[in-house]
Coordinates of N, CA and C in Angstrom, one line a residue:
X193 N 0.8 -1.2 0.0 CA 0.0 0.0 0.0 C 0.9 1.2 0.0
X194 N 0.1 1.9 -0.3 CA 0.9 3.5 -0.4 C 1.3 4.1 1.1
X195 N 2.1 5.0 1.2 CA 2.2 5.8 2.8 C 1.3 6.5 3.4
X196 N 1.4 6.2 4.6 CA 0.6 6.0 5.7 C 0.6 8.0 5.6
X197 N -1.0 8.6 6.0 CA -1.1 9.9 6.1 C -1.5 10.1 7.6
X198 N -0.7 10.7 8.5 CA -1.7 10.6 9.5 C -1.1 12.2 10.1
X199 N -2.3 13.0 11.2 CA -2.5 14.1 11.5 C -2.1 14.1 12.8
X200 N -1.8 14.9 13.4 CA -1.4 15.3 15.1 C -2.4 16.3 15.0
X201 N -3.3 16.3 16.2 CA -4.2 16.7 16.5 C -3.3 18.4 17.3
X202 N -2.8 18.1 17.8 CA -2.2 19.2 18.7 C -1.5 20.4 17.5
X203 N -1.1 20.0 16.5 CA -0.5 20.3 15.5 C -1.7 21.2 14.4
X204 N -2.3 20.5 14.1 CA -3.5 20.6 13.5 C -4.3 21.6 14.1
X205 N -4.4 21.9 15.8 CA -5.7 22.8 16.2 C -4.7 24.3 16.7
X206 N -3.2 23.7 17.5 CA -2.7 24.7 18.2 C -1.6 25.6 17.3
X207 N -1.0 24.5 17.0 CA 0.0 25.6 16.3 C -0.3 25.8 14.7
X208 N 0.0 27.3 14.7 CA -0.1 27.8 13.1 C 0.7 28.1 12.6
X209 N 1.2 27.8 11.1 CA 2.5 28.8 10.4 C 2.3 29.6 10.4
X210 N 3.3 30.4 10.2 CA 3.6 31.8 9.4 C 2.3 31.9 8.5
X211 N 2.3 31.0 7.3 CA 1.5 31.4 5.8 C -0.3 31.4 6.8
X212 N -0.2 30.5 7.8 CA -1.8 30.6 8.3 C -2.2 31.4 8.9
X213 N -1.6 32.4 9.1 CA -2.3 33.5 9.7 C -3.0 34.0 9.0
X214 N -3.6 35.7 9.5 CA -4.5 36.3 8.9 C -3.3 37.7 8.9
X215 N -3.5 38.2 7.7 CA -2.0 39.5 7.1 C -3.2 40.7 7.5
X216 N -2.3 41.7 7.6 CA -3.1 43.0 8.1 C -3.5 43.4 7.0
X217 N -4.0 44.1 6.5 CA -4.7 45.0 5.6 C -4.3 46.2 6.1
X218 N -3.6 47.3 4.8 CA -2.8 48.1 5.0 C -3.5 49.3 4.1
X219 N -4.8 50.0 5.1 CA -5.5 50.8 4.6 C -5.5 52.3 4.0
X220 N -3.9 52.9 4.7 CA -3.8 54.2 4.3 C -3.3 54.5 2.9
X221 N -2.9 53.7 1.7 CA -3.0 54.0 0.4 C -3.0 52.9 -0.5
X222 N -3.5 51.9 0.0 CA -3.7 50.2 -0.8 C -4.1 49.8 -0.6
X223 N -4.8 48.9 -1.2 CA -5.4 47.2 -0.7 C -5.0 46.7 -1.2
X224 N -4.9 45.5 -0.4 CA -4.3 44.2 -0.2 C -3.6 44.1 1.0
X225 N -2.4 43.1 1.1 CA -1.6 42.9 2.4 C -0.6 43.9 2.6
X226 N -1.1 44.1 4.0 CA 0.4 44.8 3.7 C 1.9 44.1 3.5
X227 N 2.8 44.9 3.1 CA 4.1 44.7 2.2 C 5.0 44.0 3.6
X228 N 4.8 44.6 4.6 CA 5.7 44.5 5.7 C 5.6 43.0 6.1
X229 N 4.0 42.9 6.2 CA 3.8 41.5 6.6 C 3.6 40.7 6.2
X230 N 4.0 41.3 4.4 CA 4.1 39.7 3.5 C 5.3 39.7 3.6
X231 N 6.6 40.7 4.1 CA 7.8 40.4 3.0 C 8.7 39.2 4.9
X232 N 7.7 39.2 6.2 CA 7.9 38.7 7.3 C 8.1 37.1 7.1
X233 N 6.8 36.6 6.2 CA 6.6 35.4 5.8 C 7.6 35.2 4.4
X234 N 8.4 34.2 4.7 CA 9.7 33.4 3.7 C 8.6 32.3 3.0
X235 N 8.2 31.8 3.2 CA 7.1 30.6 2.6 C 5.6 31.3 1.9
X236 N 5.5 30.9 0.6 CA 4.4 32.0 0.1 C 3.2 30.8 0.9
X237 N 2.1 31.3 0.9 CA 0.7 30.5 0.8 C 0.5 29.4 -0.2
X238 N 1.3 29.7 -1.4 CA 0.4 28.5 -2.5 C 2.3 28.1 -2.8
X239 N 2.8 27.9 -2.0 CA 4.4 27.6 -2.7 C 4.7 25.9 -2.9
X240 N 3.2 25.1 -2.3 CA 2.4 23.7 -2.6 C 1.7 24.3 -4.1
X241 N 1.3 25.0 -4.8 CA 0.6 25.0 -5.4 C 1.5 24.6 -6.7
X242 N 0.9 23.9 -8.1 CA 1.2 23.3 -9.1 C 2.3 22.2 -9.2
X243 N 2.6 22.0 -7.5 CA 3.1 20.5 -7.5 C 2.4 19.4 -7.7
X244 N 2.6 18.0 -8.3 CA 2.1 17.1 -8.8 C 1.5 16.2 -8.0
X245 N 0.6 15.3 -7.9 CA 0.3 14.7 -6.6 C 1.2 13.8 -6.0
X246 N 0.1 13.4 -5.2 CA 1.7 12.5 -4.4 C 2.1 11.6 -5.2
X247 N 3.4 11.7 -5.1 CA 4.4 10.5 -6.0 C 4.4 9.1 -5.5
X248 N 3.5 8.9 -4.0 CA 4.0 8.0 -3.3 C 2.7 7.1 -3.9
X249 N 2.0 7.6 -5.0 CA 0.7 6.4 -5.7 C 1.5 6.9 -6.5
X250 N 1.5 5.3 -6.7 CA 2.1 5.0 -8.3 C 0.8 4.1 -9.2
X251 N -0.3 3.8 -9.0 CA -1.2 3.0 -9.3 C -2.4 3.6 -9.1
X252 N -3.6 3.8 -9.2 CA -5.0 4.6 -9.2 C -5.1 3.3 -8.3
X253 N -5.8 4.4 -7.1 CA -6.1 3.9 -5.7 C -7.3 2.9 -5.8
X254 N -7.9 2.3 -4.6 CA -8.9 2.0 -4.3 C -9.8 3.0 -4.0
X255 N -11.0 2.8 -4.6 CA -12.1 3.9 -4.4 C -12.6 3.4 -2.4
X256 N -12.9 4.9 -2.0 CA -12.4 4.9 -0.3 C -11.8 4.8 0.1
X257 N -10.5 4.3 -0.5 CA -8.8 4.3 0.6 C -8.6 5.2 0.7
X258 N -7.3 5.4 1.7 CA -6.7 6.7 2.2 C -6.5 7.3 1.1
X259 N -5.6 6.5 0.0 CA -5.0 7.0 -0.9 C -5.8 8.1 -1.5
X260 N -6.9 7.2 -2.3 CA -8.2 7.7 -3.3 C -8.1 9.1 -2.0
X261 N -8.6 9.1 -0.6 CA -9.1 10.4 -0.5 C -7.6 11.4 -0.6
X262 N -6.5 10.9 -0.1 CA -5.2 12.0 -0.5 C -5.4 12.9 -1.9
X263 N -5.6 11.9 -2.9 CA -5.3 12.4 -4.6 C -6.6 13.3 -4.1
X264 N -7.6 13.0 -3.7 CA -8.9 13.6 -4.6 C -8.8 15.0 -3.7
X265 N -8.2 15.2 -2.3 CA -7.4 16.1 -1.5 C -6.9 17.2 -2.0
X266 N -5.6 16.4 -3.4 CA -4.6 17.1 -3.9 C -4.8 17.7 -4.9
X267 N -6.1 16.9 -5.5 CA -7.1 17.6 -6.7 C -7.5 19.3 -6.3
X268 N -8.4 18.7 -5.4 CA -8.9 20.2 -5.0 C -8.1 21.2 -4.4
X269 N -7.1 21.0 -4.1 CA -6.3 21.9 -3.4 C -5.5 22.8 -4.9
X270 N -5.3 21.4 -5.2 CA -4.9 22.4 -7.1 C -6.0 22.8 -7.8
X271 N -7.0 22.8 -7.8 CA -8.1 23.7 -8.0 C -8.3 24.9 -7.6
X272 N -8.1 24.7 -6.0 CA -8.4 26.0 -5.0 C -7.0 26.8 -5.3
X273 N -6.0 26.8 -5.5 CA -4.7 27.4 -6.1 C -4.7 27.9 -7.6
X274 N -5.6 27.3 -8.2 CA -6.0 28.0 -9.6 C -6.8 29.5 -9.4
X275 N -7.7 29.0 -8.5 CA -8.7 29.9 -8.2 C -8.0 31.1 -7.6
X276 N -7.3 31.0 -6.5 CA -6.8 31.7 -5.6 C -5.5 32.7 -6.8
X277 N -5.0 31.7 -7.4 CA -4.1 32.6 -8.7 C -4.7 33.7 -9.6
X278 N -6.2 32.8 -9.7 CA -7.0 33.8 -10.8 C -7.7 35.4 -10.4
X279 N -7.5 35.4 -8.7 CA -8.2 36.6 -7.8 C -7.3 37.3 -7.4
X280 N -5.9 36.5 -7.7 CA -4.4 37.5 -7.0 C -4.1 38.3 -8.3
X281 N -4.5 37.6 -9.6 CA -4.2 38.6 -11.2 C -5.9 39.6 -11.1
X282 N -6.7 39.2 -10.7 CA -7.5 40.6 -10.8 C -7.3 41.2 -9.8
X283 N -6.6 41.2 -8.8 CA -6.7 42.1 -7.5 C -5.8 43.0 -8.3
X284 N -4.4 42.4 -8.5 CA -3.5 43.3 -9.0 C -3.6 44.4 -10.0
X285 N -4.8 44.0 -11.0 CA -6.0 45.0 -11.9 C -6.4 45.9 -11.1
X286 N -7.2 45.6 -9.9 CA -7.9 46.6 -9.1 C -7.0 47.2 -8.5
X287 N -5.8 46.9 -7.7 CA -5.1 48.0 -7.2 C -4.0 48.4 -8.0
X288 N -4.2 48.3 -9.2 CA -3.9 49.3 -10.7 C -4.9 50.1 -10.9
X289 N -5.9 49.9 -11.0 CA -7.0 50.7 -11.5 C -7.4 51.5 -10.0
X290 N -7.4 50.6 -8.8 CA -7.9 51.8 -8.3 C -7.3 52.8 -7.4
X291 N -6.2 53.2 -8.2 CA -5.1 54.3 -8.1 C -5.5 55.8 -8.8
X292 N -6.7 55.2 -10.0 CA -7.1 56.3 -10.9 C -7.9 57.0 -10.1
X293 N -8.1 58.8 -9.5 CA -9.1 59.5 -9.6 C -10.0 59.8 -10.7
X294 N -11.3 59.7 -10.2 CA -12.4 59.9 -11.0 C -13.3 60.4 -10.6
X295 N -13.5 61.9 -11.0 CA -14.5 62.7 -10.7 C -15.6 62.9 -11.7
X296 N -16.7 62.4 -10.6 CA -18.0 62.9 -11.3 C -18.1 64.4 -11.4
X297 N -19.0 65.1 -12.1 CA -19.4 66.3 -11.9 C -21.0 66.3 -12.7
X298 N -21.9 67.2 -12.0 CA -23.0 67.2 -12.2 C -23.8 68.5 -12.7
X299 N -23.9 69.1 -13.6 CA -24.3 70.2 -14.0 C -25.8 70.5 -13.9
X300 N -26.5 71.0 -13.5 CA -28.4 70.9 -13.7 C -28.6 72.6 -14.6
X301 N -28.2 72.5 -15.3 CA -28.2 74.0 -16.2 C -29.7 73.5 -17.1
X302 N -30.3 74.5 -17.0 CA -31.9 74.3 -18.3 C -31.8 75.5 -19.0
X303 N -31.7 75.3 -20.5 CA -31.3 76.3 -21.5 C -32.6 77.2 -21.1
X304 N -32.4 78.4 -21.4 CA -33.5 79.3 -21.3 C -34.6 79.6 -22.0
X305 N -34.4 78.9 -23.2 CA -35.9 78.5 -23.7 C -36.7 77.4 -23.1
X306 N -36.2 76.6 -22.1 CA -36.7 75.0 -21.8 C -37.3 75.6 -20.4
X307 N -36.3 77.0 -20.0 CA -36.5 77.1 -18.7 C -37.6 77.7 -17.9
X308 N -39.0 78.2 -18.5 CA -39.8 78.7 -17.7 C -41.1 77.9 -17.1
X309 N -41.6 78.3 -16.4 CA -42.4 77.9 -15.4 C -43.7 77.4 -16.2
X310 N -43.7 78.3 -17.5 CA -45.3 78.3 -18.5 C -45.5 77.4 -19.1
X311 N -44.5 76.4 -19.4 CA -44.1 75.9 -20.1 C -45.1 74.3 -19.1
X312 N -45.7 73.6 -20.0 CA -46.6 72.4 -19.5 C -45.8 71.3 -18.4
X313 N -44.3 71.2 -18.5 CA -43.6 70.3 -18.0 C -43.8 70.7 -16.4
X314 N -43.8 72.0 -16.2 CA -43.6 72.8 -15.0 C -45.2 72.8 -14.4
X315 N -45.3 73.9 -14.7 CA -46.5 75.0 -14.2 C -46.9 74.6 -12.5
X316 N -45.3 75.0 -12.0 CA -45.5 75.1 -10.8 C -46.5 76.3 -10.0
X317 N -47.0 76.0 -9.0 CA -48.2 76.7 -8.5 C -49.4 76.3 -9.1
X318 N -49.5 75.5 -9.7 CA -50.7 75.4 -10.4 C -51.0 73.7 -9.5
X319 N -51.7 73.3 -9.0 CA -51.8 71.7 -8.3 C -52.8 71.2 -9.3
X320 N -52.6 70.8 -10.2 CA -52.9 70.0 -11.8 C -53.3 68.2 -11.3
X321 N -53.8 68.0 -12.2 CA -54.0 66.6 -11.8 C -53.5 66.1 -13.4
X322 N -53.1 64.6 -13.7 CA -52.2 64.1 -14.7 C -53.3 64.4 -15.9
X323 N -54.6 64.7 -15.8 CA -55.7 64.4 -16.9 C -55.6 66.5 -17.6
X324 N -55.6 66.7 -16.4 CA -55.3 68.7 -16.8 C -53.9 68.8 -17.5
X325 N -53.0 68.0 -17.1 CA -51.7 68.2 -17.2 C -51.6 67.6 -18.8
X326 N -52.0 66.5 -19.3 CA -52.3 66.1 -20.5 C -53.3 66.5 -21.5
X327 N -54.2 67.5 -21.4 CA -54.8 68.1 -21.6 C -54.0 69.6 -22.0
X328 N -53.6 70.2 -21.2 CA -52.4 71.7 -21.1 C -51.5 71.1 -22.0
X329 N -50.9 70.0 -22.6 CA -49.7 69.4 -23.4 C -50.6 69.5 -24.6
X330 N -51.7 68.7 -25.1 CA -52.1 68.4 -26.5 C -52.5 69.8 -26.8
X331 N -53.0 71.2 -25.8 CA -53.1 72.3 -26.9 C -51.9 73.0 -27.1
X332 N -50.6 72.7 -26.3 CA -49.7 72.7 -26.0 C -49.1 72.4 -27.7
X333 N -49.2 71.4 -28.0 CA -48.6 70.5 -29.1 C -49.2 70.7 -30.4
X334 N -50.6 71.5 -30.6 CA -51.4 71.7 -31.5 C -50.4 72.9 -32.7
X335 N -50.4 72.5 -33.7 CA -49.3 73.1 -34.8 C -50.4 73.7 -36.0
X336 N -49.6 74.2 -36.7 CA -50.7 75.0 -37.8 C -50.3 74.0 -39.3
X337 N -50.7 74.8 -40.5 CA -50.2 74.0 -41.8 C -48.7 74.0 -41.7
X338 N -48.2 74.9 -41.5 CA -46.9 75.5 -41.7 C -46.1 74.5 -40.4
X339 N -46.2 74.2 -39.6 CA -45.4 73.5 -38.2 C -45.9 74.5 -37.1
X340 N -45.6 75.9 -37.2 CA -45.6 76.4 -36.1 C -47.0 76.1 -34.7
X341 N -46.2 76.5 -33.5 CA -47.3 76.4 -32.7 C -48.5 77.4 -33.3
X342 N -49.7 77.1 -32.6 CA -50.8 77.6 -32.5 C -51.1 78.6 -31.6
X343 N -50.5 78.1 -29.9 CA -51.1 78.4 -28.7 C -49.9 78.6 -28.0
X344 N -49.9 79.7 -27.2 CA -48.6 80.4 -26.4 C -49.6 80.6 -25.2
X345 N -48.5 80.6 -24.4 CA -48.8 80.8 -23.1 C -49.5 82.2 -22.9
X346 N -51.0 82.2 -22.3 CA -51.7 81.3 -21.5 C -52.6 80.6 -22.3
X347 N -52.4 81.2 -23.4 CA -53.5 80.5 -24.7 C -53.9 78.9 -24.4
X348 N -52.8 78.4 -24.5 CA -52.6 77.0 -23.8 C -53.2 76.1 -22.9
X349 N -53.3 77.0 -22.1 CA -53.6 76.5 -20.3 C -55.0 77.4 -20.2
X350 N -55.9 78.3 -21.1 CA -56.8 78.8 -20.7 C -58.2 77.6 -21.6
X351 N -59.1 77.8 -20.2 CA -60.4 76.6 -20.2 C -60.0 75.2 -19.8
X352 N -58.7 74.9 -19.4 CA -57.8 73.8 -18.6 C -57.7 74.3 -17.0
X353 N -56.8 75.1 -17.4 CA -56.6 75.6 -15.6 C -57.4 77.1 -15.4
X354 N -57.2 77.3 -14.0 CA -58.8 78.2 -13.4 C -57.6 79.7 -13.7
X355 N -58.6 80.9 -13.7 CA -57.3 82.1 -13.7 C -56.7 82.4 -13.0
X356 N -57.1 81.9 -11.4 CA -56.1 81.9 -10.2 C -54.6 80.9 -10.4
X357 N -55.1 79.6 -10.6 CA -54.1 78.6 -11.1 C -53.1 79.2 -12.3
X358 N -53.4 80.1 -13.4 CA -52.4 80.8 -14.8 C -51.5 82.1 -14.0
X359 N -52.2 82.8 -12.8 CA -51.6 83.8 -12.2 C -50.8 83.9 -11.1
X360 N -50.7 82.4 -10.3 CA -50.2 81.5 -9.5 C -48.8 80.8 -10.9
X361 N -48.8 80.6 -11.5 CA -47.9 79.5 -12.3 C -47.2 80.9 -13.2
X362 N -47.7 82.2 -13.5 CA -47.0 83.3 -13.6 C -45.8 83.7 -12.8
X363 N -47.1 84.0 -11.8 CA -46.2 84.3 -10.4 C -45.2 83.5 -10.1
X364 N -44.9 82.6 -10.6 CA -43.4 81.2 -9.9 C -42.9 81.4 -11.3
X365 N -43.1 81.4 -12.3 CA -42.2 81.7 -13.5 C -40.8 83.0 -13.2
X366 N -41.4 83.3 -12.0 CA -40.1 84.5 -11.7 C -39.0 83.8 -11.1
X367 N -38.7 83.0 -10.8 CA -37.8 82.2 -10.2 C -37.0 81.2 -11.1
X368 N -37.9 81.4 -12.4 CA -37.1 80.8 -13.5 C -36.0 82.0 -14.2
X369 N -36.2 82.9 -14.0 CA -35.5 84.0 -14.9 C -34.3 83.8 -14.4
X370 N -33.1 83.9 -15.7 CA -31.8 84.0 -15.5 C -31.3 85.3 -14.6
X371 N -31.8 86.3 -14.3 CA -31.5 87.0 -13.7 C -31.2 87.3 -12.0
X372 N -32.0 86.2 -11.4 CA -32.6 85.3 -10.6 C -31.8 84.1 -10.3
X373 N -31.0 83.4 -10.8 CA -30.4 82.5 -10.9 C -28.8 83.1 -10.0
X374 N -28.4 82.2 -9.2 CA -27.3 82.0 -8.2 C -25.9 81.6 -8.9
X375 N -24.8 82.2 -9.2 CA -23.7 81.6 -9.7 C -23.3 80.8 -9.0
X376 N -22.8 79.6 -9.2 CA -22.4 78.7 -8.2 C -20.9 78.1 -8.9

């Protein structure tokens, strides 16, 4: 039979290498490990990894022997080492990439034709219900032979909204004027 595998329990629960520990995370300009406390450890984590199985089967085991579970052990461990390779080459991406600053910026500028209050999108001051509000758009949208509109403000909104609600939605159209507006 092949060589005997056997565990020390004391070995196994109490003492840990070097590679089994847990490495600091070194937050003030990286991620990942920090440098200090990888360059501490002489033995990498996977420095078992892409070696061959045990040499000590020379023959495909018995299914349930020690053996069979060693190889099928050494299988996954070279699996879990593939994997573990494939997350150390994208980390190394991420802390390449995430060295780059990137700023958003957000502009809310509304051209000054788009910008007034009279306009159907708005007609703030006015408390519209979605059926008025669709209603204020289709005379809104009504065009002549030629393209042009038909209906200008209040033309628009009059026999839809009440004359309080047109003199109320005036009245807030002052807050649209560029003149009015805050440099920021």
């Amino acid at each position: 039979m092949g060589a005997a595998v056997g565990f020390n329990k004391a070995q196994q629960n109490d003492e840990r290498r070097p590679s089994d520990t847990v490495r600091p995370i070194n937050s003030s300009d990286d991620c990942g490990p920090d440098e200090d406390a990888l360059a501490s450890h002489t033995r990498s984590p996977l420095s078992g990894c892409g070696s061959s199985p045990s040499k000590a089967l020379s023959s495909t085991p018995a299914p349930g022997s020690t053996e069979a579970r060693l190889l099928a052990l050494e299988q996954q461990f070279e699996r879990q080492c593939a994997e573990i390779r494939s997350l150390q080459e994208a980390l190394v991406d991420v802390k390449r990439d995430g060295r780059r600053i990137v700023t958003v910026l957000q502009y809310n500028i509304l051209a000054s034709y788009l910008g007034a209050n009279t306009l159907p999108w708005f007609l703030y001051g006015a408390d519209i219900t979605s059926e008025e509000r669709k209603a204020v758009f289709a005379k809104y949208n009504q065009r002549d032979a030629s393209g042009k509109p038909v209906n200008s403000w209040p033309t628009y909104a009059e026999g839809i909204l009440t004359p309080a609600q047109i003199q109320e939605v005036t009245k807030q159209d002052a807050h649209f004027h560029w003149s009015t507006r805050k440099v920021r």
